[in-house]
Amino acid sequence: MTADSAPINLTHHFLIAMPGLEDATFAKSVVYLCEHSERGALGLVINKASDLSMQGLFEKVDLPLLRADLINAPVLQGGPVHTERGFVLHEAMLAAPEQTEQDALAAIQTDAPPDSIYASTMVIPGGLEMTTSKDVLEALSTGAGPRRVLISLGYSAWGQGQLESELAENSWLTVGADMSVIFDTPLEQRYERAMGLLGLASWMLSSEIGHA
């Protein structure tokens, strides 16, 4: 990115791998970007399954899983960083403490972000959260917790300027995220569905990259 170009913020966007991107981790991947700033970017691959089911993951952490809708769902491969750790992407679960009208007005005036109910959560503009603390798993284990949820092992990260360079090389397409692709679309269809948000299909694109 040149010094005089405006910075871009792709938080709450999809990165869609171009067909020519042959990296083993990211080929034909869709990455949901949880955070993007001048310091770098962090996201989760949302369309690649690990060999572990949700049931298997909960057994590994000695918790039951009383959510019938999640038992057979796959745990995803979120990226190559910290692959031994779980990252839970879910709909917003905001704390709602009792507050006076004056407290509420003060929060609005200071633009204070709402608090998540979980201990270690990144609140993502756009209505989602990404939680790394075990309390969200404990909530799910009891049959509660967020209704819409995706769990991955590992995450994807880019250093300062790295993602912008890859975008300039035509390695990725970008589009605003659609929650139905993340939570309602079968895993094997997410790549084409994400492409469809741009009015494209993978067969339309050249497999060559880096020739913008």
PDB file of C-alpha atoms in Angstrom:
ATOM      1  CA  MET A   1       0.000   0.000   0.000  1.00  0.00           C
ATOM      2  CA  THR A   2       1.471   3.346  -1.004  1.00  0.00           C
ATOM      3  CA  ALA A   3       1.918   6.072   1.553  1.00  0.00           C
ATOM      4  CA  ASP A   4      -0.728   8.306  -0.028  1.00  0.00           C
ATOM      5  CA  SER A   5      -3.416   5.628  -0.449  1.00  0.00           C
ATOM      6  CA  ALA A   6      -6.294   5.494   1.979  1.00  0.00           C
ATOM      7  CA  PRO A   7      -6.159   2.641   4.505  1.00  0.00           C
ATOM      8  CA  ILE A   8      -8.801  -0.020   4.076  1.00  0.00           C
ATOM      9  CA  ASN A   9     -10.653  -1.790   6.857  1.00  0.00           C
ATOM     10  CA  LEU A  10     -11.967  -5.240   5.954  1.00  0.00           C
ATOM     11  CA  THR A  11     -13.237  -6.168   9.413  1.00  0.00           C
ATOM     12  CA  HIS A  12     -16.461  -8.219   9.047  1.00  0.00           C
ATOM     13  CA  HIS A  13     -15.582  -9.085   5.441  1.00  0.00           C
ATOM     14  CA  PHE A  14     -14.833 -12.326   3.657  1.00  0.00           C
ATOM     15  CA  LEU A  15     -11.525 -13.016   1.974  1.00  0.00           C
ATOM     16  CA  ILE A  16     -12.179 -15.447  -0.884  1.00  0.00           C
ATOM     17  CA  ALA A  17      -9.117 -17.229  -2.241  1.00  0.00           C
ATOM     18  CA  MET A  18      -8.581 -16.789  -5.960  1.00  0.00           C
ATOM     19  CA  PRO A  19      -8.373 -20.088  -7.863  1.00  0.00           C
ATOM     20  CA  GLY A  20      -4.632 -19.624  -8.426  1.00  0.00           C
ATOM     21  CA  LEU A  21      -3.856 -19.423  -4.701  1.00  0.00           C
ATOM     22  CA  GLU A  22      -2.227 -22.792  -4.094  1.00  0.00           C
ATOM     23  CA  ASP A  23      -1.108 -22.433  -0.473  1.00  0.00           C
ATOM     24  CA  ALA A  24      -2.133 -25.668   1.282  1.00  0.00           C
ATOM     25  CA  THR A  25      -3.886 -23.801   4.094  1.00  0.00           C
ATOM     26  CA  PHE A  26      -5.717 -21.221   2.031  1.00  0.00           C
ATOM     27  CA  ALA A  27      -6.479 -22.841  -1.351  1.00  0.00           C
ATOM     28  CA  LYS A  28     -10.228 -22.463  -2.069  1.00  0.00           C
ATOM     29  CA  SER A  29     -10.728 -20.956   1.370  1.00  0.00           C
ATOM     30  CA  VAL A  30     -13.141 -18.376   2.687  1.00  0.00           C
ATOM     31  CA  VAL A  31     -11.735 -16.386   5.603  1.00  0.00           C
ATOM     32  CA  TYR A  32     -13.944 -14.315   7.880  1.00  0.00           C
ATOM     33  CA  LEU A  33     -11.935 -11.290   9.039  1.00  0.00           C
ATOM     34  CA  CYS A  34     -12.541 -10.593  12.732  1.00  0.00           C
ATOM     35  CA  GLU A  35     -10.150  -7.654  12.787  1.00  0.00           C
ATOM     36  CA  HIS A  36      -8.257  -5.574  10.249  1.00  0.00           C
ATOM     37  CA  SER A  37      -6.268  -2.431  10.889  1.00  0.00           C
ATOM     38  CA  GLU A  38      -2.996  -0.819   9.893  1.00  0.00           C
ATOM     39  CA  ARG A  39      -1.296  -3.211  12.343  1.00  0.00           C
ATOM     40  CA  GLY A  40      -2.459  -6.322  10.478  1.00  0.00           C
ATOM     41  CA  ALA A  41      -5.407  -8.687  10.266  1.00  0.00           C
ATOM     42  CA  LEU A  42      -6.875 -11.683  12.064  1.00  0.00           C
ATOM     43  CA  GLY A  43      -9.489 -14.089  10.749  1.00  0.00           C
ATOM     44  CA  LEU A  44     -10.904 -17.612  10.691  1.00  0.00           C
ATOM     45  CA  VAL A  45     -11.185 -19.962   7.719  1.00  0.00           C
ATOM     46  CA  ILE A  46     -14.877 -20.931   7.678  1.00  0.00           C
ATOM     47  CA  ASN A  47     -14.997 -23.692   5.066  1.00  0.00           C
ATOM     48  CA  LYS A  48     -12.357 -26.287   5.991  1.00  0.00           C
ATOM     49  CA  ALA A  49     -13.179 -29.065   8.434  1.00  0.00           C
ATOM     50  CA  SER A  50     -10.698 -30.640  10.832  1.00  0.00           C
ATOM     51  CA  ASP A  51     -10.949 -34.353  11.612  1.00  0.00           C
ATOM     52  CA  LEU A  52     -12.670 -33.521  14.899  1.00  0.00           C
ATOM     53  CA  SER A  53     -16.396 -33.219  15.548  1.00  0.00           C
ATOM     54  CA  MET A  54     -17.911 -30.916  18.145  1.00  0.00           C
ATOM     55  CA  GLN A  55     -18.705 -34.002  20.224  1.00  0.00           C
ATOM     56  CA  GLY A  56     -15.062 -35.056  20.050  1.00  0.00           C
ATOM     57  CA  LEU A  57     -13.841 -31.598  21.031  1.00  0.00           C
ATOM     58  CA  PHE A  58     -16.080 -31.461  24.091  1.00  0.00           C
ATOM     59  CA  GLU A  59     -14.919 -34.918  25.147  1.00  0.00           C
ATOM     60  CA  LYS A  60     -11.320 -33.682  24.944  1.00  0.00           C
ATOM     61  CA  VAL A  61     -12.080 -30.834  27.359  1.00  0.00           C
ATOM     62  CA  ASP A  62     -14.120 -33.103  29.686  1.00  0.00           C
ATOM     63  CA  LEU A  63     -17.459 -31.443  29.038  1.00  0.00           C
ATOM     64  CA  PRO A  64     -20.769 -32.970  27.955  1.00  0.00           C
ATOM     65  CA  LEU A  65     -22.498 -31.488  24.915  1.00  0.00           C
ATOM     66  CA  LEU A  66     -26.239 -31.125  25.353  1.00  0.00           C
ATOM     67  CA  ARG A  67     -26.793 -29.189  22.130  1.00  0.00           C
ATOM     68  CA  ALA A  68     -28.202 -31.743  19.681  1.00  0.00           C
ATOM     69  CA  ASP A  69     -27.746 -29.277  16.810  1.00  0.00           C
ATOM     70  CA  LEU A  70     -23.983 -29.208  17.367  1.00  0.00           C
ATOM     71  CA  ILE A  71     -23.038 -32.807  18.196  1.00  0.00           C
ATOM     72  CA  ASN A  72     -22.196 -33.874  14.645  1.00  0.00           C
ATOM     73  CA  ALA A  73     -21.016 -30.478  13.404  1.00  0.00           C
ATOM     74  CA  PRO A  74     -17.348 -30.348  12.408  1.00  0.00           C
ATOM     75  CA  VAL A  75     -14.708 -28.329  14.191  1.00  0.00           C
ATOM     76  CA  LEU A  76     -13.020 -26.192  11.542  1.00  0.00           C
ATOM     77  CA  GLN A  77      -9.400 -25.506  10.653  1.00  0.00           C
ATOM     78  CA  GLY A  78      -9.342 -21.789  11.276  1.00  0.00           C
ATOM     79  CA  GLY A  79      -5.759 -21.205  10.188  1.00  0.00           C
ATOM     80  CA  PRO A  80      -2.138 -22.080  10.870  1.00  0.00           C
ATOM     81  CA  VAL A  81      -1.639 -20.051  14.070  1.00  0.00           C
ATOM     82  CA  HIS A  82      -2.205 -21.646  17.521  1.00  0.00           C
ATOM     83  CA  THR A  83      -3.814 -24.764  16.067  1.00  0.00           C
ATOM     84  CA  GLU A  84      -3.998 -26.299  19.538  1.00  0.00           C
ATOM     85  CA  ARG A  85      -6.430 -23.622  20.728  1.00  0.00           C
ATOM     86  CA  GLY A  86     -10.141 -23.245  20.114  1.00  0.00           C
ATOM     87  CA  PHE A  87     -11.686 -20.070  18.702  1.00  0.00           C
ATOM     88  CA  VAL A  88     -15.460 -19.704  18.907  1.00  0.00           C
ATOM     89  CA  LEU A  89     -17.206 -17.413  16.425  1.00  0.00           C
ATOM     90  CA  HIS A  90     -20.771 -16.715  17.477  1.00  0.00           C
ATOM     91  CA  GLU A  91     -23.636 -14.268  17.442  1.00  0.00           C
ATOM     92  CA  ALA A  92     -23.380 -11.425  19.945  1.00  0.00           C
ATOM     93  CA  MET A  93     -24.126 -12.395  23.538  1.00  0.00           C
ATOM     94  CA  LEU A  94     -24.120  -9.051  25.296  1.00  0.00           C
ATOM     95  CA  ALA A  95     -24.310  -8.462  29.011  1.00  0.00           C
ATOM     96  CA  ALA A  96     -27.410  -6.529  30.024  1.00  0.00           C
ATOM     97  CA  PRO A  97     -26.797  -5.213  33.523  1.00  0.00           C
ATOM     98  CA  GLU A  98     -29.420  -3.116  35.219  1.00  0.00           C
ATOM     99  CA  GLN A  99     -28.635   0.520  34.634  1.00  0.00           C
ATOM    100  CA  THR A 100     -30.322   3.820  35.165  1.00  0.00           C
ATOM    101  CA  GLU A 101     -31.380   6.058  32.323  1.00  0.00           C
ATOM    102  CA  GLN A 102     -28.478   8.314  33.251  1.00  0.00           C
ATOM    103  CA  ASP A 103     -26.004   5.383  32.989  1.00  0.00           C
ATOM    104  CA  ALA A 104     -27.371   4.436  29.574  1.00  0.00           C
ATOM    105  CA  LEU A 105     -27.072   8.010  28.333  1.00  0.00           C
ATOM    106  CA  ALA A 106     -23.493   8.207  29.589  1.00  0.00           C
ATOM    107  CA  ALA A 107     -22.592   5.006  27.738  1.00  0.00           C
ATOM    108  CA  ILE A 108     -24.047   6.375  24.511  1.00  0.00           C
ATOM    109  CA  GLN A 109     -22.255   9.704  24.897  1.00  0.00           C
ATOM    110  CA  THR A 110     -18.884   8.039  25.477  1.00  0.00           C
ATOM    111  CA  ASP A 111     -19.435   5.552  22.635  1.00  0.00           C
ATOM    112  CA  ALA A 112     -18.623   2.770  25.102  1.00  0.00           C
ATOM    113  CA  PRO A 113     -18.693  -0.674  23.432  1.00  0.00           C
ATOM    114  CA  PRO A 114     -21.103  -3.218  24.914  1.00  0.00           C
ATOM    115  CA  ASP A 115     -19.613  -5.947  27.064  1.00  0.00           C
ATOM    116  CA  SER A 116     -19.804  -9.605  26.139  1.00  0.00           C
ATOM    117  CA  ILE A 117     -21.004 -12.068  28.759  1.00  0.00           C
ATOM    118  CA  TYR A 118     -17.851 -14.168  28.250  1.00  0.00           C
ATOM    119  CA  ALA A 119     -14.463 -13.578  29.834  1.00  0.00           C
ATOM    120  CA  SER A 120     -12.255 -13.288  26.758  1.00  0.00           C
ATOM    121  CA  THR A 121     -14.162 -12.027  23.733  1.00  0.00           C
ATOM    122  CA  MET A 122     -13.459  -9.838  20.732  1.00  0.00           C
ATOM    123  CA  VAL A 123     -16.595  -7.872  19.843  1.00  0.00           C
ATOM    124  CA  ILE A 124     -16.683  -7.531  16.034  1.00  0.00           C
ATOM    125  CA  PRO A 125     -18.541  -4.668  14.389  1.00  0.00           C
ATOM    126  CA  GLY A 126     -21.298  -6.352  12.421  1.00  0.00           C
ATOM    127  CA  GLY A 127     -22.964  -8.389  15.149  1.00  0.00           C
ATOM    128  CA  LEU A 128     -20.546 -11.240  15.839  1.00  0.00           C
ATOM    129  CA  GLU A 129     -18.080 -12.076  18.598  1.00  0.00           C
ATOM    130  CA  MET A 130     -15.029 -14.308  18.761  1.00  0.00           C
ATOM    131  CA  THR A 131     -14.422 -15.936  22.149  1.00  0.00           C
ATOM    132  CA  THR A 132     -11.376 -17.860  23.344  1.00  0.00           C
ATOM    133  CA  SER A 133     -12.334 -18.488  26.986  1.00  0.00           C
ATOM    134  CA  LYS A 134     -13.745 -21.833  28.136  1.00  0.00           C
ATOM    135  CA  ASP A 135     -16.918 -20.284  29.563  1.00  0.00           C
ATOM    136  CA  VAL A 136     -18.590 -20.274  26.144  1.00  0.00           C
ATOM    137  CA  LEU A 137     -17.938 -24.025  25.844  1.00  0.00           C
ATOM    138  CA  GLU A 138     -19.342 -24.526  29.336  1.00  0.00           C
ATOM    139  CA  ALA A 139     -22.503 -22.670  28.303  1.00  0.00           C
ATOM    140  CA  LEU A 140     -22.873 -24.800  25.168  1.00  0.00           C
ATOM    141  CA  SER A 141     -22.281 -27.960  27.177  1.00  0.00           C
ATOM    142  CA  THR A 142     -25.388 -27.274  29.262  1.00  0.00           C
ATOM    143  CA  GLY A 143     -27.578 -26.778  26.199  1.00  0.00           C
ATOM    144  CA  ALA A 144     -27.378 -22.977  26.380  1.00  0.00           C
ATOM    145  CA  GLY A 145     -24.915 -20.541  24.825  1.00  0.00           C
ATOM    146  CA  PRO A 146     -25.172 -18.717  21.503  1.00  0.00           C
ATOM    147  CA  ARG A 147     -27.643 -20.188  19.018  1.00  0.00           C
ATOM    148  CA  ARG A 148     -25.409 -19.590  16.001  1.00  0.00           C
ATOM    149  CA  VAL A 149     -21.860 -20.794  16.592  1.00  0.00           C
ATOM    150  CA  LEU A 150     -18.781 -22.001  14.734  1.00  0.00           C
ATOM    151  CA  ILE A 151     -15.705 -23.448  16.441  1.00  0.00           C
ATOM    152  CA  SER A 152     -12.268 -23.614  14.857  1.00  0.00           C
ATOM    153  CA  LEU A 153      -8.842 -24.779  15.884  1.00  0.00           C
ATOM    154  CA  GLY A 154      -6.277 -22.129  15.045  1.00  0.00           C
ATOM    155  CA  TYR A 155      -6.643 -18.780  13.334  1.00  0.00           C
ATOM    156  CA  SER A 156      -5.185 -16.872  10.405  1.00  0.00           C
ATOM    157  CA  ALA A 157      -3.063 -13.765  10.825  1.00  0.00           C
ATOM    158  CA  TRP A 158      -1.349 -11.186   8.649  1.00  0.00           C
ATOM    159  CA  GLY A 159       1.297  -8.725   9.782  1.00  0.00           C
ATOM    160  CA  GLN A 160       1.396  -5.031   9.000  1.00  0.00           C
ATOM    161  CA  GLY A 161       0.890  -4.481   5.277  1.00  0.00           C
ATOM    162  CA  GLN A 162       0.939  -8.214   4.481  1.00  0.00           C
ATOM    163  CA  LEU A 163      -2.724  -8.597   3.586  1.00  0.00           C
ATOM    164  CA  GLU A 164      -2.672  -5.411   1.524  1.00  0.00           C
ATOM    165  CA  SER A 165       0.252  -6.867  -0.466  1.00  0.00           C
ATOM    166  CA  GLU A 166      -1.634 -10.111  -1.073  1.00  0.00           C
ATOM    167  CA  LEU A 167      -4.675  -8.156  -2.219  1.00  0.00           C
ATOM    168  CA  ALA A 168      -2.496  -6.177  -4.636  1.00  0.00           C
ATOM    169  CA  GLU A 169      -1.237  -9.500  -6.033  1.00  0.00           C
ATOM    170  CA  ASN A 170      -4.842 -10.594  -6.702  1.00  0.00           C
ATOM    171  CA  SER A 171      -4.580 -13.483  -4.257  1.00  0.00           C
ATOM    172  CA  TRP A 172      -7.960 -12.661  -2.698  1.00  0.00           C
ATOM    173  CA  LEU A 173     -11.375 -11.315  -3.514  1.00  0.00           C
ATOM    174  CA  THR A 174     -13.163  -9.384  -0.784  1.00  0.00           C
ATOM    175  CA  VAL A 175     -16.841  -8.910   0.005  1.00  0.00           C
ATOM    176  CA  GLY A 176     -18.877  -7.888   3.025  1.00  0.00           C
ATOM    177  CA  ALA A 177     -19.612 -10.882   5.236  1.00  0.00           C
ATOM    178  CA  ASP A 178     -22.992 -12.613   5.130  1.00  0.00           C
ATOM    179  CA  MET A 179     -23.907 -14.469   8.325  1.00  0.00           C
ATOM    180  CA  SER A 180     -26.005 -16.994   6.400  1.00  0.00           C
ATOM    181  CA  VAL A 181     -22.843 -18.183   4.622  1.00  0.00           C
ATOM    182  CA  ILE A 182     -21.105 -18.650   7.987  1.00  0.00           C
ATOM    183  CA  PHE A 183     -23.895 -20.360   9.895  1.00  0.00           C
ATOM    184  CA  ASP A 184     -26.552 -21.667   7.487  1.00  0.00           C
ATOM    185  CA  THR A 185     -24.650 -22.859   4.413  1.00  0.00           C
ATOM    186  CA  PRO A 186     -23.181 -26.401   4.222  1.00  0.00           C
ATOM    187  CA  LEU A 187     -19.393 -26.370   4.511  1.00  0.00           C
ATOM    188  CA  GLU A 188     -18.758 -27.599   0.984  1.00  0.00           C
ATOM    189  CA  GLN A 189     -20.951 -24.858  -0.507  1.00  0.00           C
ATOM    190  CA  ARG A 190     -19.490 -21.855   1.334  1.00  0.00           C
ATOM    191  CA  TYR A 191     -16.787 -21.060  -1.225  1.00  0.00           C
ATOM    192  CA  GLU A 192     -19.234 -20.817  -4.132  1.00  0.00           C
ATOM    193  CA  ARG A 193     -21.829 -19.021  -1.988  1.00  0.00           C
ATOM    194  CA  ALA A 194     -19.246 -16.421  -0.967  1.00  0.00           C
ATOM    195  CA  MET A 195     -18.269 -16.014  -4.638  1.00  0.00           C
ATOM    196  CA  GLY A 196     -21.952 -15.579  -5.416  1.00  0.00           C
ATOM    197  CA  LEU A 197     -22.090 -12.511  -3.175  1.00  0.00           C
ATOM    198  CA  LEU A 198     -19.966 -10.846  -5.860  1.00  0.00           C
ATOM    199  CA  GLY A 199     -22.066 -12.261  -8.688  1.00  0.00           C
ATOM    200  CA  LEU A 200     -19.242 -14.649  -9.576  1.00  0.00           C
ATOM    201  CA  ALA A 201     -18.572 -18.371  -9.762  1.00  0.00           C
ATOM    202  CA  SER A 202     -15.142 -19.968  -9.481  1.00  0.00           C
ATOM    203  CA  TRP A 203     -15.242 -21.251 -13.087  1.00  0.00           C
ATOM    204  CA  MET A 204     -15.369 -17.650 -14.334  1.00  0.00           C
ATOM    205  CA  LEU A 205     -11.961 -16.771 -12.903  1.00  0.00           C
ATOM    206  CA  SER A 206      -8.513 -17.402 -14.267  1.00  0.00           C
ATOM    207  CA  SER A 207      -6.250 -19.617 -12.168  1.00  0.00           C
ATOM    208  CA  GLU A 208      -3.434 -17.107 -12.662  1.00  0.00           C
ATOM    209  CA  ILE A 209      -2.718 -14.588  -9.922  1.00  0.00           C
ATOM    210  CA  GLY A 210      -0.234 -11.813  -9.485  1.00  0.00           C
ATOM    211  CA  HIS A 211      -0.858 -10.118 -12.835  1.00  0.00           C
ATOM    212  CA  ALA A 212      -3.113  -7.219 -11.887  1.00  0.00           C
TER     213      ALA A 212
END
